[in-house]
Amino acid sequence: MRQTVHGTAGLVAFAVAALISVLSGGALSARSEAAATPSKEEMVDPEVTGPVDIEPGDGRFFEELLIVGAGDAARRVAGSAHVIGAAELERQGYQDVHRVLRLVPGVNIQEEDGFGLRPNIGLRGTGVERSQKVTLLEDGVLVAPAPYSAPAAYYAPTAGRMEGFEVRKGSSAIRQGPYTNGGTINYLSSSIPRSPDVDFELVVGSDDQHRAHAVAGDSRERFGWLIEAYDSSHGGFKNLDGGGPTGFSLQDYMAKFRLNSPATARIRQTFEIKLGTTHQDGDETYVGLTEEDFRVDPYRRYASSAGDRILSDHDQIQLSYEVQPSPTFRFTVTVYRNDFFRNWAKLEKVSGASVAEVLADPASHLDALAVLRGQADSLPGGLAVRNNRRDYYSQGLQVVADWRREGALVDHRFDLGLRIHEDEEDRFQEEDSFQMLAGRRVFNERGAPGSHANRIARAEATALFLQDTIVAGRWTLTPGVRVESIDLRREDFGGADPGRSGVALVVKENSLTEVIPGLGVSYELAADERIFGGIHRGFSPPSPGSTEAVKAEESLNFELGYRHDDGIHRTELVAFYNDYDNLLGTDTVSGGGDGSGEQFNGGAAEIAGLEAGWLHRFMPRGRFVVPLGVTYTYTRARFTSSFDTSFADWAPSVTRGDEIPYIPSHQLNATVSLHAPRWALHLDGNYSAAIRTRAGSGPVAEGERVDRRTTYDVRGELTLAGGFNLFAQVLNLTDEVYIAARRPAGLRPGLPRSVLIGLRFDLGSADRSGATP
């Protein structure tokens, strides 16, 4: 596995500098053993995910989100929203966003590399491939590489450096866009602490995995700051024929600086800047295995994929200004810019056939399969390796205002949001020629630069959002509307003009304006009980390369739910129904296609389901706290029209009543913990039913099925003196061997048993509320 010296050196230098800086301030002393022991209140509420509240916010999500039980307003929320807080993330210890979000009902995932580096996430039955049907945010800002023109999440924020996650579904999802069919996932980065704080974590584990994570920050009367460094590497769990690396390394650095008015100021003002950079180097491939080879060795990797590698760099900057001229009015402006570059050199063709074709039907491609396995030599150029080189940017301005007005009988809270955004994807790709000789991939010839793809896709969008939260006695109503105005353009310069000196050969343009209304209603049955419901319009825009025949993805979505929370026991039950006028499918290599980016109309569909969550905190004899939680999701997803298509997941045709692929009908997640004053033990279990990998009905063909699976993770912690904490974790405790997916090409295994041990210490306050002092 490649190691990055600059990343490790930078992390060490940061840690030393931060420690010296804080200690030299004279305001920090090591925590005592008693201070490190969680209080009864901390153990009673370990921030297990639950519905959340809407309150005036810090600009992250157009509002703050609070754990249920935080007050009367928390029980009034009219819609489905969940938060996973810092305490729950610490309990889990996960670095894979797929594992983190399994705790939230209604979330669909498809594993791919075993680490969640390029997540595949859907909400309430939306497509999971590259998370391109959900709105991804970091601190309330769009974070996909190019959210409108190329939303496939080849980049996602590093889950391991987050202090929280927010998930919105139902009518509350229209607050953010443009993807409102399923909802929104908001990554919450580490906030500036109220007082001096230094946290450091070191982890080692099986398969040569290492991780170091450090955070330091402080707040004074008029300013605050935070610096964070995250360095992770893994040797890989696949065995490359002939030997070679199959893992990854990742470095992620972030800094925040805040200036604020004093607490006594009549008008409260805050200015904050956030800077971040992420580098990833992964020896990853799209090449999977045949059924036969998977049964023999599920962690084998074919020799022809040696040298497949992804390099990526992401840089971000956010500038935010917030002013609160009165206790009832707040105004926030955020300017943002994200730049992302990636080049994934990976095997695409063997003896003229795509890798996906060979592995889908090996009996018809025996000669190509022998070359793929490295068991036979090929002719020169018999292996085509594509350099999937793409450059993205995303930038914009968003303005948020909220105003509260209290009346004798009715209270109002008005929320207004405006976002002016533009993004771009620049594809410049070619295929290099290789040859298989004596079991080794040998270079032959460079491809002509830009000969495979030489095009630019752009999007400009203006979005406006308005919502009124009306509270009248036991009733809460939240009518709202979102308007998206989008201009799309794609210019294709062709392989003969790599310098783009001439006029684009093909130009496609498309413009659309969509009005997306929604309404949420809740009624208070008792002080700790509510029923709620909602209706809203779902929307996903087409891509810049779409023809006039390709429609936007639209749906009409309903939900009805019940919520109970008395501080010890929590229950939530939600039924949902999404009626799609038109599903969209996108041709991508990661989805098993050719990678053209072409979109396909999928006709009408119905997705219905049930989401359930239950949590109870047992406290036997008052010395231990035992939180027990269960979340369950049932999803029924079917086409309600018939059509012919060349989209890989649906081809060659769909018949009314066919099931939509890659959506499990049943998902179950259970967690149980045992908290003692100085130690804790956590067990997580996850079950996913079998899924189809191609649209169809009736019995599932053997080659179009991913079997059901059940996995368990266990984690133990021991609190030591001086703020130190020792922990150990085993992922996939029973070493369950399972198929994660049959795409992009062939069968891919899930993560095998993985053992980790680590040391964490906290030399400061645990208060990371992010508020100004």
Coordinates of N, CA and C in Angstrom, one line a residue, residues 121-122 301 341 388 441 474 617 652:
I121 N -26.2 5.7 -1.8 CA -27.2 5.9 -0.8 C -28.5 6.4 -1.4
G122 N -29.6 5.8 -1.0 CA -30.9 6.3 -1.5 C -31.8 6.5 -0.3
R301 N -8.8 -11.1 -6.6 CA -8.9 -10.0 -7.6 C -8.0 -10.4 -8.8
F341 N -11.1 17.1 -8.4 CA -10.4 16.5 -9.6 C -10.3 15.0 -9.2
N388 N -10.3 7.8 -16.6 CA -11.6 8.6 -16.4 C -11.2 9.9 -15.7
R441 N 0.1 -7.5 -16.5 CA -0.4 -6.4 -17.4 C 0.7 -5.6 -17.9
R474 N -52.9 22.8 19.8 CA -52.2 21.4 19.6 C -51.8 21.2 18.1
R617 N -34.4 2.9 27.3 CA -33.3 2.9 28.2 C -33.5 2.2 29.5
P652 N -33.8 -5.6 -21.2 CA -34.2 -4.8 -22.4 C -35.6 -4.2 -22.3

